[in-house]
Structure formats: structure tokens, C-alpha cells
Coordinates of C-alpha atoms and ligand atoms in Angstrom, one line a residue:
M1 CA 0.0 0.0 0.0
R2 CA 1.3 3.4 -0.9
T3 CA 1.7 6.1 1.8
T4 CA 0.2 9.4 0.8
Y5 CA 1.9 12.7 1.2
E6 CA -0.3 13.6 4.1
E7 CA 0.2 10.3 5.9
M8 CA 4.0 10.8 5.5
M9 CA 3.8 14.3 6.9
I10 CA 1.8 13.0 9.9
M11 CA 4.5 10.3 10.5
I12 CA 7.3 12.9 10.3
D13 CA 5.5 15.3 12.7
K14 CA 5.0 12.5 15.1
L15 CA 8.7 11.6 15.0
M16 CA 9.6 15.3 15.5
T17 CA 7.4 15.5 18.6
Q18 CA 9.0 12.4 20.0
S19 CA 12.4 14.0 19.2
T20 CA 11.5 17.2 21.1
D21 CA 10.2 15.2 24.1
A22 CA 13.3 13.1 24.2
E23 CA 15.5 16.2 24.1
Q24 CA 14.8 16.8 27.7
A25 CA 16.2 13.5 28.8
N26 CA 18.3 11.8 26.2
Y27 CA 20.0 13.5 23.3
D28 CA 20.9 10.3 21.5
E29 CA 17.3 9.2 21.5
A30 CA 16.2 12.6 20.3
L31 CA 18.8 12.4 17.5
A32 CA 17.5 9.0 16.4
F33 CA 13.9 10.3 16.1
S34 CA 15.0 13.4 14.1
M35 CA 17.3 11.3 11.8
E36 CA 14.5 9.0 11.0
A37 CA 12.2 12.0 10.3
L38 CA 15.0 13.3 8.0
R39 CA 15.1 10.0 6.1
L40 CA 11.4 10.1 5.6
V41 CA 11.2 13.7 4.6
Q42 CA 13.8 13.1 1.9
T43 CA 11.5 10.6 0.2
I44 CA 8.9 13.3 -0.4
D45 CA 9.0 16.9 -1.5
A46 CA 8.7 18.9 1.7
K47 CA 11.6 21.3 1.8
A48 CA 10.3 23.6 4.6
K49 CA 9.9 20.5 6.8
E50 CA 13.3 19.2 5.8
C51 CA 14.8 22.6 6.8
F52 CA 13.1 22.4 10.2
I53 CA 14.5 18.9 10.8
Y54 CA 18.1 19.9 9.9
H55 CA 17.7 22.8 12.3
T56 CA 16.5 20.5 15.1
I57 CA 19.4 18.0 14.5
A58 CA 21.8 20.9 14.6
R59 CA 20.4 22.0 18.0
I60 CA 20.7 18.5 19.4
Y61 CA 24.3 18.2 18.3
Y62 CA 25.0 21.6 20.0
F63 CA 23.5 20.3 23.2
K64 CA 25.8 17.2 22.9
G65 CA 28.7 19.6 22.6
Q66 CA 29.5 18.6 19.0
F67 CA 29.6 22.2 17.6
K68 CA 31.1 21.3 14.3
L69 CA 28.4 18.8 13.5
A70 CA 25.8 21.3 14.7
L71 CA 27.1 23.9 12.3
N72 CA 27.1 21.4 9.4
Y73 CA 23.5 20.6 9.9
A74 CA 22.5 24.2 10.5
E75 CA 24.1 25.1 7.2
K76 CA 22.0 22.4 5.5
A77 CA 19.0 24.1 7.0
L78 CA 20.3 27.4 5.7
D79 CA 20.4 26.0 2.2
L80 CA 16.6 25.4 2.4
V81 CA 15.7 28.5 4.4
N82 CA 14.1 30.1 1.3
F83 CA 11.4 27.4 1.4
V84 CA 10.4 28.5 4.9
S85 CA 7.6 31.0 5.3
E86 CA 7.8 31.5 9.0
D87 CA 10.1 34.4 10.0
Y88 CA 10.6 32.9 13.5
L89 CA 12.1 29.7 12.2
K90 CA 14.3 31.7 9.9
Y91 CA 15.5 33.7 12.9
K92 CA 16.1 30.5 14.8
I93 CA 18.2 29.1 12.1
Y94 CA 20.4 32.2 11.8
N95 CA 20.6 32.5 15.5
G96 CA 21.6 28.8 15.8
I97 CA 24.4 29.2 13.3
G98 CA 25.6 32.3 15.2
V99 CA 25.7 30.3 18.4
Y100 CA 27.6 27.4 16.8
H101 CA 30.2 29.7 15.2
Y102 CA 30.5 31.4 18.6
S103 CA 31.1 28.1 20.3
L104 CA 33.8 27.2 17.8
G105 CA 35.5 30.6 18.4
E106 CA 34.6 31.9 14.9
Y107 CA 33.4 35.3 16.2
V108 CA 33.2 37.2 12.9
K109 CA 31.0 34.6 11.3
A110 CA 28.9 34.4 14.4
L111 CA 28.4 38.1 14.4
S112 CA 27.2 38.2 10.8
S113 CA 24.8 35.3 11.6
F114 CA 23.4 37.2 14.6
F115 CA 22.8 40.3 12.5
S116 CA 21.0 38.1 9.9
A117 CA 18.9 36.7 12.7
L118 CA 18.1 40.1 13.9
A119 CA 16.9 41.1 10.4
E120 CA 14.3 38.3 10.5
I121 CA 12.4 39.6 13.5
K122 CA 10.7 42.8 14.5
E123 CA 12.1 44.3 17.6
E124 CA 8.9 46.0 18.7
E125 CA 6.7 43.0 18.6
A126 CA 6.1 41.6 22.1
V127 CA 6.6 37.9 21.1
Y128 CA 10.1 38.7 19.8
K129 CA 11.4 40.8 22.7
K130 CA 13.1 37.9 24.5
D131 CA 14.8 36.8 21.3
V132 CA 16.0 40.3 20.5
A133 CA 17.4 40.7 24.0
G134 CA 19.2 37.4 23.7
L135 CA 20.6 38.4 20.3
Y136 CA 22.0 41.7 21.5
L137 CA 23.6 39.9 24.4
N138 CA 25.2 37.4 22.1
I139 CA 26.4 40.3 19.9
A140 CA 27.8 42.0 23.0
N141 CA 29.7 38.9 24.0
I142 CA 31.3 38.7 20.6
F143 CA 32.5 42.3 20.8
Y144 CA 33.9 41.5 24.2
Q145 CA 35.8 38.5 22.9
N146 CA 37.1 40.7 20.1
Q147 CA 38.2 43.3 22.7
D148 CA 36.0 45.9 21.0
Y149 CA 34.7 47.2 24.3
E150 CA 33.0 50.3 23.0
H151 CA 30.6 48.3 20.7
C152 CA 30.2 45.8 23.4
L153 CA 28.8 48.4 25.8
D154 CA 26.5 49.6 23.0
A155 CA 25.1 46.2 22.4
L156 CA 24.8 45.6 26.1
G157 CA 22.7 48.7 26.4
D158 CA 20.2 47.3 23.9
A159 CA 20.2 43.9 25.5
L160 CA 19.7 45.2 29.0
K161 CA 16.8 47.5 27.8
W162 CA 14.9 44.5 26.5
M163 CA 15.8 42.2 29.4
V164 CA 14.4 44.8 31.8
E165 CA 11.3 45.2 29.7
I166 CA 10.6 41.5 29.7
D167 CA 11.5 41.4 33.3
S168 CA 14.1 38.7 32.9
E169 CA 16.3 38.5 36.0
H170 CA 18.4 35.8 34.5
G171 CA 18.9 38.0 31.4
C172 CA 19.7 41.1 33.5
Y173 CA 22.3 39.0 35.4
L174 CA 24.0 38.0 32.2
C175 CA 24.1 41.6 31.0
Y176 CA 25.5 43.0 34.3
N177 CA 28.1 40.2 34.3
T178 CA 29.3 41.1 30.8
Y179 CA 29.3 44.8 31.8
G180 CA 31.5 44.0 34.8
N181 CA 33.9 41.9 32.8
T182 CA 34.1 44.7 30.1
Y183 CA 34.9 47.4 32.7
I184 CA 37.6 45.2 34.2
E185 CA 39.2 44.9 30.8
M186 CA 38.8 48.7 30.4
G187 CA 40.6 49.2 33.8
D188 CA 37.5 50.7 35.5
V189 CA 37.5 48.7 38.6
E190 CA 34.8 50.8 40.3
Q191 CA 32.3 50.4 37.5
A192 CA 33.1 46.7 37.3
A193 CA 32.5 46.4 41.1
F194 CA 29.2 48.2 40.7
Y195 CA 27.9 45.8 38.0
F196 CA 29.2 42.7 39.8
N197 CA 27.4 43.7 43.0
K198 CA 24.2 44.1 41.0
C199 CA 24.9 40.5 39.8
L200 CA 25.3 39.4 43.4
E201 CA 22.0 40.9 44.3
L202 CA 20.2 39.1 41.5
A203 CA 22.0 35.8 42.1
V204 CA 20.9 35.8 45.7
K205 CA 17.4 36.8 44.7
M206 CA 17.2 34.1 42.1
K207 CA 18.7 31.5 44.5
A208 CA 20.9 30.4 41.6
P209 CA 24.0 28.8 43.3
Q210 CA 26.1 28.5 40.1
Y211 CA 25.6 32.2 39.4
L212 CA 26.5 33.0 43.0
A213 CA 29.7 31.0 42.7
S214 CA 30.7 32.7 39.5
I215 CA 30.0 36.2 40.9
Y216 CA 32.1 35.5 44.0
N217 CA 34.9 34.7 41.6
N218 CA 34.4 37.9 39.7
L219 CA 34.3 39.9 42.9
S220 CA 37.5 38.2 44.0
T221 CA 39.1 39.6 40.8
I222 CA 38.0 43.1 41.9
A223 CA 39.4 42.5 45.4
E224 CA 42.7 41.2 43.9
K225 CA 42.9 44.3 41.6
K226 CA 42.4 46.5 44.7
G227 CA 45.2 44.6 46.5
E228 CA 42.7 43.1 49.0
L229 CA 44.2 39.6 48.7
R230 CA 42.7 38.2 51.9
K231 CA 39.2 39.2 50.8
A232 CA 40.0 37.8 47.3
I233 CA 40.9 34.4 48.9
E234 CA 37.8 34.3 51.0
L235 CA 35.6 35.1 48.0
V236 CA 37.1 32.2 45.9
E237 CA 36.8 29.9 48.9
K238 CA 33.1 30.8 49.0
S239 CA 32.8 30.0 45.3
L240 CA 34.7 26.7 45.9
E241 CA 32.3 25.7 48.7
I242 CA 29.3 26.2 46.4
N243 CA 30.9 24.4 43.4
K244 CA 31.9 21.4 45.7
E245 CA 28.3 21.2 46.7
L246 CA 27.2 21.2 43.1
N247 CA 30.0 18.8 42.2
R248 CA 31.2 20.9 39.3
E249 CA 34.6 19.4 39.0
A250 CA 35.9 21.4 36.1
V251 CA 35.1 24.7 37.8
I252 CA 36.4 23.4 41.2
A253 CA 39.8 22.8 39.5
I254 CA 39.9 26.4 38.3
D255 CA 38.8 27.7 41.7
Y256 CA 41.6 25.7 43.4
R257 CA 44.1 27.1 41.0
R258 CA 42.9 30.7 41.5
V259 CA 42.9 30.4 45.3
G260 CA 46.3 28.7 45.1
I261 CA 47.9 31.5 43.1
I262 CA 46.4 34.3 45.3
S263 CA 47.4 32.5 48.5
C264 CA 51.0 32.3 47.2
E265 CA 50.9 36.0 46.4
E266 CA 49.5 36.7 49.9
G267 CA 52.5 34.9 51.3
E268 CA 50.7 31.7 52.3
V269 CA 53.0 29.6 50.1
E270 CA 52.4 26.2 51.6
K271 CA 48.6 26.6 51.5
G272 CA 48.9 28.0 47.9
I273 CA 51.0 25.1 46.6
D274 CA 48.6 22.7 48.3
Y275 CA 45.6 24.2 46.5
L276 CA 47.5 24.2 43.2
G277 CA 48.3 20.5 43.8
K278 CA 44.6 19.7 44.3
S279 CA 43.8 21.6 41.1
L280 CA 46.4 19.5 39.2
V281 CA 44.9 16.2 40.5
L282 CA 41.5 17.2 39.3
S283 CA 42.6 18.5 35.9
I284 CA 44.5 15.2 35.3
K285 CA 41.4 13.2 36.4
L286 CA 39.3 15.2 34.0
A287 CA 41.9 14.7 31.3
D288 CA 41.7 18.4 30.5
N289 CA 45.2 19.0 29.0
S290 CA 44.9 22.7 28.6
E291 CA 43.9 23.3 32.2
T292 CA 46.6 20.8 33.4
L293 CA 49.2 22.7 31.4
I294 CA 48.3 26.1 33.0
T295 CA 48.3 24.6 36.5
L296 CA 51.6 22.8 36.0
K297 CA 53.2 26.0 34.9
A298 CA 51.8 27.9 37.9
L299 CA 53.0 25.1 40.2
A300 CA 56.5 25.1 38.7
E301 CA 56.8 28.9 39.0
R302 CA 55.5 29.0 42.6
C303 CA 57.7 26.2 43.7
A304 CA 60.7 27.8 42.2
A305 CA 59.8 31.1 43.8
A306 CA 59.6 29.3 47.2
Q307 CA 63.0 27.7 46.4
K308 CA 61.4 24.2 46.4
W309 CA 63.8 23.2 43.6
E310 CA 63.1 19.5 43.5
M311 CA 59.3 20.0 43.2
A312 CA 59.8 22.8 40.7
Y313 CA 62.0 20.5 38.6
E314 CA 59.5 17.7 38.9
Y315 CA 56.6 20.0 37.6
R316 CA 58.7 21.4 34.8
T317 CA 59.5 17.9 33.6
Q318 CA 55.8 17.0 33.7
L319 CA 55.0 20.3 31.9
S320 CA 57.4 19.7 29.0
E321 CA 56.3 16.1 28.6
L322 CA 52.6 17.1 28.5
H323 CA 53.6 19.9 26.0
K324 CA 55.2 17.3 23.7
E325 CA 52.2 15.0 24.1
T326 CA 49.6 17.6 23.4
F327 CA 51.7 19.0 20.5
N328 CA 51.8 15.5 19.0
A329 CA 48.1 14.9 19.6
E330 CA 47.3 18.3 18.0
K331 CA 49.6 17.4 15.1
S332 CA 48.0 14.0 14.5
K333 CA 44.5 15.6 14.9
L334 CA 45.4 18.2 12.4
L335 CA 46.9 15.5 10.1
S336 CA 43.8 13.3 10.2
E337 CA 41.6 16.3 9.7
M338 CA 43.6 17.2 6.6
Q339 CA 43.4 13.6 5.4
V340 CA 39.6 13.6 5.8
R341 CA 39.4 17.0 4.0
H342 CA 41.6 15.7 1.2
Q343 CA 39.4 12.6 0.8
L344 CA 36.3 14.7 0.8
E345 CA 37.7 17.0 -1.8
R346 CA 38.7 14.0 -4.0
K347 CA 35.2 12.5 -3.6
K348 CA 33.7 15.8 -4.5
R349 CA 35.8 16.1 -7.6
E350 CA 35.1 12.5 -8.6
A351 CA 31.4 13.1 -8.2
E352 CA 31.6 16.2 -10.4
L353 CA 33.5 14.3 -13.1
L354 CA 30.9 11.5 -13.0
K355 CA 28.2 14.1 -13.3
T356 CA 29.6 15.7 -16.3
S357 CA 30.3 12.4 -18.1
E358 CA 26.8 11.1 -17.2
E359 CA 25.4 14.3 -18.6
R360 CA 27.4 13.9 -21.8
I361 CA 26.2 10.3 -22.1
R362 CA 22.6 11.4 -21.6
L363 CA 23.1 14.1 -24.3
Y364 CA 24.4 11.6 -26.8
A365 CA 21.7 9.1 -26.0
D366 CA 19.1 11.8 -26.5
K367 CA 20.6 12.8 -29.8
L368 CA 20.8 9.1 -30.9
E369 CA 17.2 8.5 -30.0
E370 CA 16.2 11.6 -31.8
S371 CA 18.1 10.6 -35.0
N372 CA 16.7 7.1 -34.8
K373 CA 13.2 8.4 -34.5
N374 CA 13.8 10.7 -37.5
L375 CA 15.1 7.7 -39.5
E376 CA 12.1 5.6 -38.6
R377 CA 9.7 8.4 -39.5
F378 CA 11.5 8.8 -42.8
A379 CA 11.4 5.1 -43.6
H380 CA 7.7 5.0 -42.8
V381 CA 6.8 8.1 -44.8
A382 CA 9.0 7.2 -47.7
S383 CA 7.8 3.6 -48.1
H384 CA 4.2 4.7 -47.6
D385 CA 4.4 7.4 -50.3
M386 CA 6.3 5.1 -52.7
R387 CA 3.4 2.6 -52.8
E388 CA 1.1 5.1 -54.3
P389 CA 2.9 5.7 -57.7
L390 CA 3.9 2.0 -57.7
R391 CA 0.2 1.0 -57.6
M392 CA -0.3 3.3 -60.6
I393 CA 2.6 1.8 -62.6
H394 CA 1.2 -1.6 -61.7
S395 CA -2.3 -0.9 -62.9
F396 CA -1.2 0.7 -66.2
L397 CA 1.2 -2.1 -66.9
K398 CA -1.7 -4.5 -66.5
L399 CA -3.8 -2.4 -68.9
I400 CA -0.9 -2.2 -71.4
N401 CA -0.5 -6.0 -71.1
E402 CA -4.2 -6.5 -72.1
K403 CA -3.7 -4.3 -75.2
V404 CA -0.4 -5.8 -76.1
K405 CA -1.8 -9.4 -76.1
A406 CA -3.5 -8.6 -79.5
Y407 CA -0.1 -7.9 -81.1
N408 CA 1.1 -11.3 -80.1
D409 CA 4.6 -10.1 -79.9
K410 CA 6.7 -12.6 -78.0
D411 CA 9.5 -10.1 -77.0
L412 CA 7.0 -7.4 -76.0
N413 CA 5.2 -10.0 -73.8
E414 CA 8.4 -11.0 -72.2
Y415 CA 9.5 -7.5 -71.5
L416 CA 6.2 -6.6 -70.1
G417 CA 6.3 -9.8 -67.9
Y418 CA 9.6 -8.6 -66.4
A419 CA 8.2 -5.1 -65.8
I420 CA 5.1 -6.5 -64.0
E421 CA 7.3 -8.9 -62.0
G422 CA 9.6 -6.0 -61.1
A423 CA 6.6 -3.9 -60.0
N424 CA 5.3 -6.8 -57.9
R425 CA 8.6 -7.3 -56.3
M426 CA 9.0 -3.6 -55.6
D427 CA 5.6 -3.7 -53.9
V428 CA 6.6 -6.6 -51.6
L429 CA 9.8 -4.9 -50.8
I430 CA 8.1 -1.6 -49.9
K431 CA 5.5 -3.5 -47.8
E432 CA 8.2 -5.2 -45.8
V433 CA 10.2 -2.0 -45.3
L434 CA 7.0 -0.4 -44.1
N435 CA 6.4 -3.3 -41.8
L436 CA 9.9 -3.1 -40.4
A437 CA 9.6 0.6 -39.9
S438 CA 6.3 0.1 -38.0
V439 CA 7.9 -2.7 -35.8
Q440 CA 10.7 -0.2 -34.9
A441 CA 8.4 2.7 -34.3
Q442 CA 5.1 1.5 -32.9
E443 CA 4.2 1.6 -29.3
I444 CA 4.1 -2.1 -28.4
K445 CA 1.7 -3.5 -25.9
M446 CA 3.2 -6.1 -23.7
E447 CA 1.0 -8.7 -22.2
A448 CA 1.0 -12.3 -21.1
V449 CA 1.5 -14.3 -24.3
D450 CA 1.2 -18.1 -24.6
L451 CA 3.9 -19.3 -27.1
N452 CA 1.6 -22.2 -28.1
D453 CA -0.8 -19.6 -29.5
V454 CA 2.0 -17.8 -31.2
L455 CA 3.1 -21.0 -32.9
L456 CA -0.3 -22.1 -34.0
L457 CA -1.0 -18.7 -35.5
S458 CA 2.4 -18.8 -37.4
L459 CA 1.7 -22.3 -38.7
H460 CA -1.8 -21.2 -39.7
N461 CA -0.3 -18.3 -41.8
L462 CA 2.3 -20.7 -43.3
K463 CA -0.1 -23.6 -44.0
T464 CA 0.2 -23.4 -47.8
T465 CA 4.0 -23.3 -47.7
I466 CA 4.1 -26.2 -45.2
S467 CA 1.7 -28.4 -47.2
E468 CA 3.5 -27.6 -50.5
S469 CA 6.9 -28.3 -49.2
N470 CA 5.8 -31.3 -47.2
A471 CA 7.6 -29.9 -44.1
T472 CA 7.3 -31.3 -40.6
I473 CA 7.3 -29.0 -37.6
T474 CA 8.0 -30.4 -34.2
Y475 CA 8.0 -28.7 -30.9
G476 CA 7.8 -29.4 -27.1
V477 CA 6.0 -27.6 -24.3
L478 CA 6.0 -23.9 -24.8
P479 CA 5.8 -21.3 -22.0
V480 CA 3.7 -18.3 -21.4
L481 CA 5.8 -15.1 -21.3
T482 CA 5.4 -11.3 -21.4
G483 CA 5.4 -10.0 -25.0
N484 CA 3.5 -8.9 -28.0
L485 CA 1.4 -11.6 -29.7
S486 CA 1.4 -10.1 -33.2
L487 CA 5.2 -9.4 -33.2
L488 CA 6.1 -12.7 -31.8
T489 CA 3.9 -14.4 -34.4
Q490 CA 5.9 -12.5 -37.1
L491 CA 9.1 -13.7 -35.6
F492 CA 8.2 -17.4 -35.5
Q493 CA 6.6 -17.1 -38.9
N494 CA 9.7 -15.6 -40.5
L495 CA 12.1 -18.1 -38.9
I496 CA 10.0 -21.2 -39.7
G497 CA 9.3 -19.8 -43.2
N498 CA 13.0 -19.3 -43.8
G499 CA 13.8 -22.8 -42.5
I500 CA 11.4 -24.3 -45.1
K501 CA 12.4 -21.9 -47.9
Y502 CA 16.2 -22.2 -47.6
N503 CA 16.0 -26.0 -47.6
K504 CA 16.7 -28.5 -50.3
S505 CA 15.9 -31.6 -48.2
K506 CA 13.1 -33.9 -49.5
Q507 CA 11.3 -33.3 -46.3
P508 CA 12.2 -30.0 -44.6
A509 CA 12.1 -30.5 -40.8
I510 CA 11.8 -27.7 -38.3
N511 CA 12.3 -28.3 -34.6
I512 CA 11.5 -25.7 -32.0
R513 CA 13.0 -26.1 -28.5
V514 CA 12.8 -24.0 -25.4
N515 CA 15.1 -24.0 -22.4
E516 CA 14.2 -22.1 -19.3
T517 CA 16.9 -20.2 -17.3
E518 CA 16.3 -18.2 -14.1
V519 CA 15.6 -14.9 -15.9
D520 CA 14.7 -15.8 -19.5
Y521 CA 13.8 -18.4 -22.1
H522 CA 16.3 -19.6 -24.6
I523 CA 14.5 -20.5 -27.8
E524 CA 15.9 -22.4 -30.8
V525 CA 14.4 -22.8 -34.3
M526 CA 16.4 -25.5 -36.0
D527 CA 16.2 -26.6 -39.6
N528 CA 17.8 -29.1 -41.9
G529 CA 18.3 -26.6 -44.7
I530 CA 21.2 -25.3 -46.8
G531 CA 23.0 -23.7 -43.8
I532 CA 24.8 -20.3 -43.6
P533 CA 28.6 -20.0 -44.0
E534 CA 30.2 -18.8 -40.8
D535 CA 31.4 -15.5 -42.2
D536 CA 27.8 -14.5 -43.1
Q537 CA 26.1 -15.6 -39.9
S538 CA 26.0 -12.1 -38.3
R539 CA 25.4 -10.3 -41.7
V540 CA 22.1 -12.0 -42.3
F541 CA 20.4 -9.9 -39.7
E542 CA 21.3 -6.7 -41.6
M543 CA 18.7 -5.2 -43.8
M544 CA 18.6 -6.3 -47.4
T545 CA 21.3 -8.8 -47.0
R546 CA 20.7 -11.8 -49.2
L547 CA 23.1 -14.7 -49.5
N548 CA 21.4 -16.3 -52.5
T549 CA 20.3 -15.2 -55.9
R550 CA 16.7 -14.4 -56.6
T551 CA 16.5 -17.2 -59.2
E552 CA 17.4 -19.6 -56.5
F553 CA 15.3 -18.3 -53.7
E554 CA 12.7 -15.5 -53.7
G555 CA 13.1 -12.9 -51.0
T556 CA 13.8 -9.3 -50.0
G557 CA 16.4 -9.6 -47.3
I558 CA 14.2 -7.8 -44.7
G559 CA 12.8 -10.8 -42.8
L560 CA 15.7 -11.4 -40.4
A561 CA 16.2 -7.6 -39.9
T562 CA 12.6 -7.6 -38.7
C563 CA 13.2 -10.6 -36.5
K564 CA 16.2 -8.9 -34.9
T565 CA 14.1 -5.7 -34.2
I566 CA 11.3 -7.8 -32.7
V567 CA 13.6 -9.6 -30.4
E568 CA 15.3 -6.4 -29.4
R569 CA 12.0 -4.7 -28.7
H570 CA 11.4 -7.6 -26.2
N571 CA 14.8 -6.8 -24.7
G572 CA 16.3 -10.0 -26.0
K573 CA 19.1 -11.0 -28.3
I574 CA 19.2 -13.1 -31.5
W575 CA 21.9 -15.0 -33.3
V576 CA 22.4 -18.0 -35.5
T577 CA 24.7 -21.0 -35.6
S578 CA 24.8 -23.1 -38.7
E579 CA 26.7 -25.6 -40.8
V580 CA 26.5 -25.5 -44.5
G581 CA 24.7 -28.5 -45.9
I582 CA 23.5 -29.6 -42.5
G583 CA 21.2 -26.9 -41.3
S584 CA 20.8 -23.7 -39.2
N585 CA 19.9 -23.0 -35.7
F586 CA 18.3 -19.6 -35.0
Q587 CA 18.4 -18.8 -31.3
F588 CA 17.2 -16.0 -29.2
F589 CA 16.5 -15.1 -25.6
L590 CA 13.2 -13.7 -24.4
Q591 CA 12.8 -12.3 -20.9
K592 CA 10.3 -14.0 -18.6
Ligands
LIG1 P1 14.8 -13.1 -47.3 O1 13.6 -12.2 -47.5 O2 15.8 -13.0 -48.3 O3 14.4 -14.5 -46.8 P2 15.8 -12.8 -44.6 O4 16.2 -11.5 -43.9 O5 14.8 -13.6 -44.0 O6 15.5 -12.3 -46.1 O7 17.1 -13.6 -44.7 C1 18.3 -13.0 -45.2 C2 19.2 -14.1 -45.8 O8 19.7 -15.0 -44.8 C3 18.5 -14.9 -46.8 O9 18.5 -14.3 -48.1 C4 19.2 -16.2 -46.8 O10 20.3 -16.1 -47.6 C5 19.7 -16.3 -45.4 N1 18.9 -17.2 -44.6 C6 17.8 -16.8 -43.8 N2 17.3 -17.9 -43.1 C7 18.0 -18.9 -43.5 C8 18.0 -20.3 -43.2 N3 17.1 -20.8 -42.3 N4 18.9 -21.1 -43.8 C9 19.8 -20.7 -44.6 N5 19.9 -19.4 -45.0 C10 19.0 -18.5 -44.4

């Protein structure tokens, strides 16, 4: 049963709902649903839906932390974005691409995507305010990363305006936080402290422990800048406490390092080195090489400063080994990336080459078909029109013949006899050419055909020839196959007729045999006739090829060409094996 377009769309929508539901709990499951929906949507023409599915898959990969894949799928969605009529989805797609570029550190590209996203929505409309606010915040963060603090503050102003308007504490917190960081970079510690304190207020109000931890850290930076190292240590220790509770190991490692470094600066070297050691253990456990490298360096430096030479040497050695290791890992990662890219490029080039050669073949095939059609049309028209004047010649020759009889002129009678015979032969020839042209050109109807019927019909048409020549026709069980009754009858009639005609035996004998293979029938029409020399065996299927003189055997040389066309129009193949003086075996394949 065929699934309709609507049924397919329902199935796809159901899969997408399942995917969205699963997104809350299990990304892999969500991905599996979306991928299945993608497979289905590609079997129908629903580009807008396909675009939406690409966008969803991209988002799931982003949540899984696979930013590159997220970007790949988002770009596929982008290719189809023109099929989407909903502005909001367009915005989502551009915004997604911006976020993925941002996560990959591709800030310029991210920025341009965020601006494209912004162009898709109307700032003033209530439904979009949250999105506009988010977009401005993203843009501000990019300016911050790019150290373009002036533009960053501008964008932050816009973001904050909308965050306040929609009353988003969470959004305001993020804005204040970026304000604080920006002012730190600009060297304005007071302004930074002002915004971080606003963050602190909000974090307490929201009861959001991870925000609280992060803001303690930022405030500790302010304290450090002001030279209030004790306060700075206390603040990081507060952050540490919260993060331990939340079991955020990666952040704990960073807290340990910070508090370790500040403690050393404060003069509490033992405590500092102890903290740094804890940070190191965690980073190694988390297999985070870049964090491990920073901590090892800090440890080596602090130990050296404290004249703990042995420890300093130990950490330096570890540091240089890890450097080497990460360098090699980076190198092989780069190398395999390059190999993959190289292979992809090659595949792309091969595909392009294949496409152009396929196109060229298709072009030639079209041209060939066109010229064949023209030829068939020409043969048909020409032979049809030629019969008309021929009929006239024939009729007048007969009239002349009547008149000439009275003269009783032997020569004249003989000449006229030749002329009439020539006209008759010409008529047969044209009729056969016409028939061949129609076999080539006609639309043939394929149906179940019983070869027993075919044979009986052929024998019926040949009954005079058979009885006059005293021929015997033998055959076994014949199958039913798909073909055209009238053409197959012509085929058998021609072959059996030839078997009887090109035969000098007292009793021409024709035997028909069928062998069944898995895909087709192998049919043989054998005679005990004069045979065909090996060199001529393939030539006999060419049009107007005759091996014998007309005085020996009547014929036009078109019969076997017609047989070949009929077999080929049944997607089969015909050939002959023969031995002169013994007989011929015409064989062909017909598909089941
Ligand atoms: P025609 O109208 O001359 O019979 P065909 O196309 O049927 O034309 O055959 C082409 C030539 O092939 C014939 O002229 C004949 O020389 C040869 N031929 C065809 N069938 C046989 C056969 N069964 N045995 C020997 N020669 C044959």
C-alpha cells in the first residue's frame, strides 16, 4: 500500500514531537527520532519541513557539545531557508548558526549570523522581545571577545533595555556580568564592582548557586585588583564551597588554581601550593590537558619562587612532557583532519567528473534517440508514399498488357512480364520496409502471451508453404511469457518460413526447442536446410542482405532484420549457428 503525502507528513511530525520530548532526557534518542524523520522527509518533496528537521538536528548536536556537526546541519537548514515562510524559524536558524560559530570561536562569522537573525524579527513585537534581547547579548559577548569594548557596551545597552522590559532576572544578570567583565578589561574597577554587585543581588534573589559561585569569583578579581588579597581568597573559597556542593569538578579545578595563586601572592605559600596540587589532580582526572598545562606552569613557578627546587624541577618535567604529548596529539589531529578533508575533496571532484560524463552520455543518448526516430519516421513516410505511384505503374502495366496481347509479340510480352514482376517485387519490398519501420516505431503493448498460441498462428499463416513443401514442424512444451502476440507471431513465422524456404531436403524438418533459465527463455528454431557460412552468420540480420540469388530463392532480405528488431524490442538477443549443408539453428533469448 502506498503512503500518501499527508500520511507521510503525519508520521514525520510525530517523530519530531518524539524527538523534542526526548531532548529533555536523552539527546541520542532525540537524535535517532530526528534522523528517522529526516530520512522520511527526503522521500517526499517537503523542503520547509526538511529545513526544520536539519535545524533541530543541529540543536541536538550543539547540546551534545558537538559544535562542528551542529554547524554542518545548521548550514544544510540554511540552504533550504528560502522554502520557509515562518520568520521565526528563519530567525532561529540564523541564531543557531551564530551560536555554533561562537562556540567554535569563529566570532566574525557568528556576528554576521546574529545580524542576519536580527533582520528576520521585528524588535517592537512583544513575542520577539526575549529573542531580540538574547541576540543583543550574544552580539555584545562577541564584541567583548574581540576586545571591542565600546561596541560591546553599546550592544549591552540594547540587550539590557529589552531584558528589563521583559522582566528577565536571568537575562539582566548575564548583562550585568558582561558589563562587569568589560569594565575590568577597560581598567575601570569601580564600574566593574558596581555591576558585579548588581549581579550578586540578582543571584541571591534568584537563588541560583552557580551564578553565585561565578560572581564570588568575579568579585574576587576586583578585590585582587584592589590589592585586598585576603578578601579575594575568602571570595574564591566561597565559590569553591558552592561548586563542591554542586559537584562541578571542572570549575572546582579552576577555583583551586585561583585560590592557590592568590594564596601564594599573599605569602601563604604552603597553602597555595597545596591548593595548586589539588587543582592539578582534578585536571588530570578530567583529562583536561589545557587546564593541566596552566596549573603545572603555575606550580613550577610558585615552587621555584619558594625555592622548592626539587618540586619545581618535577613539575617542569611534567610540563614539558605534556607539552610534547599535546603537541603530537594536536599534530595528528590536524593531520587526520587534513586527510579527511583531502578525501572529501577528492570524492567531490570524482562526483563532479561523474556528473559531467553522465550528462554527456545522456546528451548523446538523446541525440541518438532523436536521430533514430527521424530515420524511422523517414522510412515510414517514404515507403508509404512510394506505394502510391507504384500502384499506378502496376495498374497501367496490366492495362498495357491486355492491349499488347493482341499484337502477339513474344518479345514485347516477355519485357512486359519482367516489368510487371519488377513492380510486384517492388511492392513486396516496400510493404516489408513499411512493416519493419512500424515494428521499430510502434508503441508495443506487452502482455502475457502463450507461445503455443503464437506458434499455432504462425503455422496457420504458413499452412500453404508447409503443405506444398511437405515440411514437418516439431516442438515441445512452450511457455507463457510477457510479450506482444502479433510481433512474436511474425518472428516465428519468419524463422520457420526461412527454415522451409532455404531448404533442399526432401522433407524440410523444423524443430523448436525452449530452455528455461532463471531470468529468461532460450528458444531455438532449427532446420535441416542449406545452412549459412560462418562469415555470413552475423550479416544475415542486416537489412537487405541476401546470400542467395533471386532465381534460387525468392526474398527481400528484410525478414531477419525484422526478426532482430522484434527480439530487441522484447529486450532480447538473437543469433544463428549453422553448418553449410546440415542446417541452421536460429536462437534467441526472451525475458520472462
Ligand atoms: P529473405 O527475404 O531473403 O528471406 P531474410 O532476412 O529472412 O530475407 O534472410 C536473409 C538471408 O539470410 C536470406 O537471403 C538467406 O540467404 C539467409 N537465410 C535466412 N534464413 C536462412 C535459413 N534458415 N537457412 C539458410 N539461410 C538463411
